[in-house]
């Protein structure tokens, strides 16, 4: 069974440019998470989806970040415009509705110059 | 609120035993997870404790004391490939959110 797929794996952009990340969760997992992970730190939740509904986006900087999961499967996370401080790894994870365990994708490493 | 503490770095010798501690203060609790994360890779699930006591899985064991807000991950017969970050994470009451500690970077030396 395929795991959580993310693309791209790496992205380098100049500040003020837009960027988008894509995530395909494990088949059948209705819960999807986006995390931000800075170097040497643990993942921090940005947004959680239950199917297509964003049920927790309290940590998402809504002035520049947006996310969608239109059909309740794939999801995209967008930053517009990017700032230097956005350089980090963006992790996507998924889980079954009634299970605690989350499965992580390899992440997208974003570098903003 | 959630507060999870674990040491930033640890060093151990190949073949030895190492214990990585995690303390937590959370407003809700529905279990504690340990994840392993190699540099540049995804966190991968190691263990889940929801009841007090020790869970053993091969070379890795995890312990939980809910009354003390304390857990540890025990790694035996260390191998070079065990060099990684180990993340402690606490689940909320509903079991649908994880709060992570900062991770402990373990370096295994020959």
Coordinates of C-alpha atoms in Angstrom, one line a residue:
Chain A
X1 CA 0.0 0.0 0.0
X2 CA 1.3 3.4 -0.9
X3 CA 2.1 5.8 1.9
X4 CA 1.4 9.5 2.0
X5 CA 2.7 11.2 -1.1
X6 CA 3.9 14.8 -1.2
X7 CA 5.3 16.9 -4.0
X8 CA 7.5 18.6 -4.7
X9 CA 10.2 17.3 -2.3
X10 CA 12.2 20.5 -2.5
X11 CA 11.3 24.0 -3.5
X12 CA 13.4 27.2 -3.7
X13 CA 11.7 30.5 -4.3
X14 CA 12.4 34.2 -3.9
X15 CA 10.5 36.1 -1.2
X16 CA 7.2 37.5 -2.2
X17 CA 6.6 34.7 -4.7
X18 CA 3.7 32.2 -4.4
X19 CA 4.3 28.5 -3.7
X20 CA 2.0 25.5 -3.5
X21 CA 2.4 22.0 -2.0
X22 CA 0.4 18.9 -2.8
X23 CA -0.5 15.9 -0.7
X24 CA -2.1 12.6 -1.5
X25 CA -3.1 10.8 1.7
X26 CA -3.3 7.0 2.2
X27 CA -6.3 5.6 0.5
X28 CA -9.3 5.5 2.9
X29 CA -7.9 8.0 5.4
X30 CA -10.4 10.7 5.8
X31 CA -8.4 12.9 8.2
X32 CA -5.6 14.9 6.7
X33 CA -3.1 17.2 8.5
X34 CA -0.6 19.8 7.4
X35 CA 2.3 20.5 9.7
X36 CA 5.2 22.9 9.7
X37 CA 8.6 21.7 11.0
X38 CA 11.5 24.0 11.6
X39 CA 15.0 22.6 11.8
X40 CA 15.6 20.8 15.1
X41 CA 12.0 21.1 16.2
X42 CA 8.9 19.0 16.3
X43 CA 6.1 19.3 13.8
X44 CA 3.5 22.1 14.5
X45 CA 0.0 21.7 13.3
X46 CA -1.2 24.2 10.7
X47 CA -4.6 22.7 9.7
X48 CA -6.6 19.5 10.0
X49 CA -9.3 18.3 7.6
X50 CA -12.1 15.8 8.3
X51 CA -13.0 14.8 4.7
X52 CA -13.3 18.1 2.9
X53 CA -14.0 20.2 6.0
X54 CA -11.2 22.2 7.7
X55 CA -12.1 21.5 11.4
X56 CA -9.0 23.1 13.0
X57 CA -7.2 25.9 11.2
X58 CA -6.5 28.0 14.3
X59 CA -2.7 27.9 13.7
X60 CA -2.8 28.7 10.0
X61 CA -1.6 32.3 9.3
X62 CA -4.6 33.2 7.2
X63 CA -3.1 36.4 5.8
X64 CA -0.8 34.5 3.5
X65 CA -1.5 30.8 3.9
X66 CA -4.5 28.9 2.4
X67 CA -5.4 25.3 2.0
X68 CA -8.0 23.2 0.3
X69 CA -9.2 19.6 0.1
X70 CA -12.0 19.9 -2.4
X71 CA -13.0 16.3 -2.9
X72 CA -11.9 15.1 0.5
X73 CA -8.8 13.3 -0.8
X74 CA -5.9 15.3 -2.2
X75 CA -5.0 18.6 -0.5
X76 CA -2.9 21.6 -1.5
X77 CA -1.3 24.2 0.8
X78 CA -0.5 27.5 -0.6
X79 CA 1.6 30.5 0.6
X80 CA 1.2 33.8 -1.1
X81 CA 3.4 35.8 -0.8
X82 CA 6.2 33.8 0.8
X83 CA 8.5 35.4 3.4
X84 CA 12.0 34.4 4.5
X85 CA 10.6 33.0 7.8
X86 CA 8.5 30.5 5.9
X87 CA 11.6 28.4 5.1
X88 CA 10.8 25.0 6.7
X89 CA 9.7 21.5 6.0
X90 CA 6.0 21.2 5.3
X91 CA 4.7 17.8 6.3
X92 CA 1.4 16.2 5.4
X93 CA -0.1 13.3 7.5
X94 CA -3.2 11.3 7.3
X95 CA -5.2 9.0 9.6
X96 CA -8.3 7.0 9.9
X97 CA -11.2 8.7 11.5
X98 CA -11.3 6.6 14.6
X99 CA -7.6 6.0 15.0
X100 CA -5.0 8.1 16.8
X101 CA -2.0 7.0 14.7
X102 CA -0.9 9.4 12.0
X103 CA 1.1 8.5 8.9
X104 CA 3.5 11.1 7.6
X105 CA 4.6 11.9 4.1
X106 CA 8.3 12.8 3.3
X107 CA 7.6 16.5 3.4
X108 CA 8.4 19.4 1.2
X109 CA 11.5 21.4 2.1
X110 CA 10.9 25.1 1.3
X111 CA 13.7 27.6 1.0
X112 CA 12.8 31.2 0.6
X113 CA 15.7 33.4 -0.5
Chain B
X1 CA -2.6 24.3 26.8
X2 CA 0.0 21.7 25.9
X3 CA 3.6 21.6 27.2
X4 CA 5.9 18.7 26.2
X5 CA 9.6 18.5 27.2
X6 CA 12.3 16.2 26.0
X7 CA 16.1 16.6 25.9
X8 CA 17.5 18.2 22.8
X9 CA 20.4 15.9 22.2
X10 CA 21.8 12.6 23.5
X11 CA 24.8 10.5 22.6
X12 CA 25.3 6.8 23.1
X13 CA 27.6 4.0 22.1
X14 CA 26.8 1.2 19.6
X15 CA 25.5 -1.8 21.5
X16 CA 24.5 0.1 24.6
X17 CA 21.1 1.0 26.0
X18 CA 19.7 4.6 26.0
X19 CA 16.6 6.0 27.6
X20 CA 14.9 9.1 26.2
X21 CA 12.6 10.9 28.6
X22 CA 9.5 12.9 27.9
X23 CA 7.4 14.9 30.4
X24 CA 4.1 16.5 29.5
X25 CA 1.5 18.9 30.9
X26 CA -1.6 18.8 28.8
X27 CA -5.3 19.9 29.1
X28 CA -6.4 16.6 27.6
X29 CA -4.9 13.1 27.1
X30 CA -5.7 10.2 24.9
X31 CA -2.3 8.5 24.6
X32 CA 1.3 9.2 24.0
X33 CA 3.2 8.4 20.8
X34 CA 6.9 8.0 20.0
X35 CA 8.0 8.7 16.4
X36 CA 11.4 8.2 14.8
X37 CA 12.6 10.7 12.2
X38 CA 15.8 10.3 10.2
X39 CA 17.3 13.5 8.8
X40 CA 15.3 14.6 5.8
X41 CA 12.7 11.9 6.1
X42 CA 9.2 11.5 7.4
X43 CA 8.5 10.7 11.1
X44 CA 7.6 7.0 11.4
X45 CA 5.5 5.5 14.2
X46 CA 7.4 3.6 16.9
X47 CA 4.9 3.2 19.8
X48 CA 1.7 4.2 21.4
X49 CA 0.9 4.1 25.1
X50 CA -2.5 5.0 26.6
X51 CA -2.4 2.9 29.8
X52 CA 0.3 3.0 32.5
X53 CA 3.2 0.6 32.1
X54 CA 5.7 -0.7 29.7
X55 CA 5.1 -1.7 26.1
X56 CA 7.9 -3.8 24.5
X57 CA 8.5 -4.1 20.8
X58 CA 11.7 -5.7 19.8
X59 CA 14.7 -3.5 20.7
X60 CA 12.4 -0.6 21.5
X61 CA 10.2 -0.2 24.6
X62 CA 8.0 2.6 25.8
X63 CA 6.8 3.4 29.3
X64 CA 4.0 5.7 30.5
X65 CA 3.0 7.1 33.9
X66 CA -0.1 9.2 33.5
X67 CA -0.1 10.4 37.1
X68 CA 3.4 11.7 36.7
X69 CA 2.9 13.0 33.1
X70 CA 6.0 11.0 32.1
X71 CA 7.1 8.7 29.4
X72 CA 10.3 7.2 28.2
X73 CA 11.5 5.4 25.1
X74 CA 14.1 2.7 25.8
X75 CA 16.4 1.6 22.9
X76 CA 18.5 -1.5 23.5
X77 CA 21.4 -3.0 21.6
X78 CA 21.9 0.3 19.8
X79 CA 22.8 0.3 16.2
X80 CA 24.3 3.0 14.1
X81 CA 21.1 3.2 12.1
X82 CA 19.3 4.3 15.3
X83 CA 20.9 7.7 15.0
X84 CA 17.8 9.9 14.4
X85 CA 15.5 12.3 16.1
X86 CA 12.9 10.8 18.4
X87 CA 9.6 12.7 18.8
X88 CA 7.3 12.5 21.7
X89 CA 3.7 13.4 20.9
X90 CA 0.6 13.6 23.1
X91 CA -2.9 13.0 21.7
X92 CA -5.8 15.2 22.8
X93 CA -9.0 13.8 24.4
X94 CA -10.8 13.3 21.1
X95 CA -7.8 11.5 19.7
X96 CA -7.7 13.6 16.6
X97 CA -4.8 15.9 17.3
X98 CA -1.2 15.4 18.2
X99 CA 1.1 17.9 20.0
X100 CA 4.7 17.2 19.5
X101 CA 7.7 17.9 21.7
X102 CA 10.8 19.4 20.1
X103 CA 12.4 16.0 19.5
X104 CA 15.6 14.4 20.9
X105 CA 18.4 14.0 18.4
X106 CA 20.2 10.8 19.2
X107 CA 23.7 10.2 18.0
X108 CA 25.1 6.6 18.1
X109 CA 28.9 6.4 18.1
X110 CA 31.0 3.3 17.3

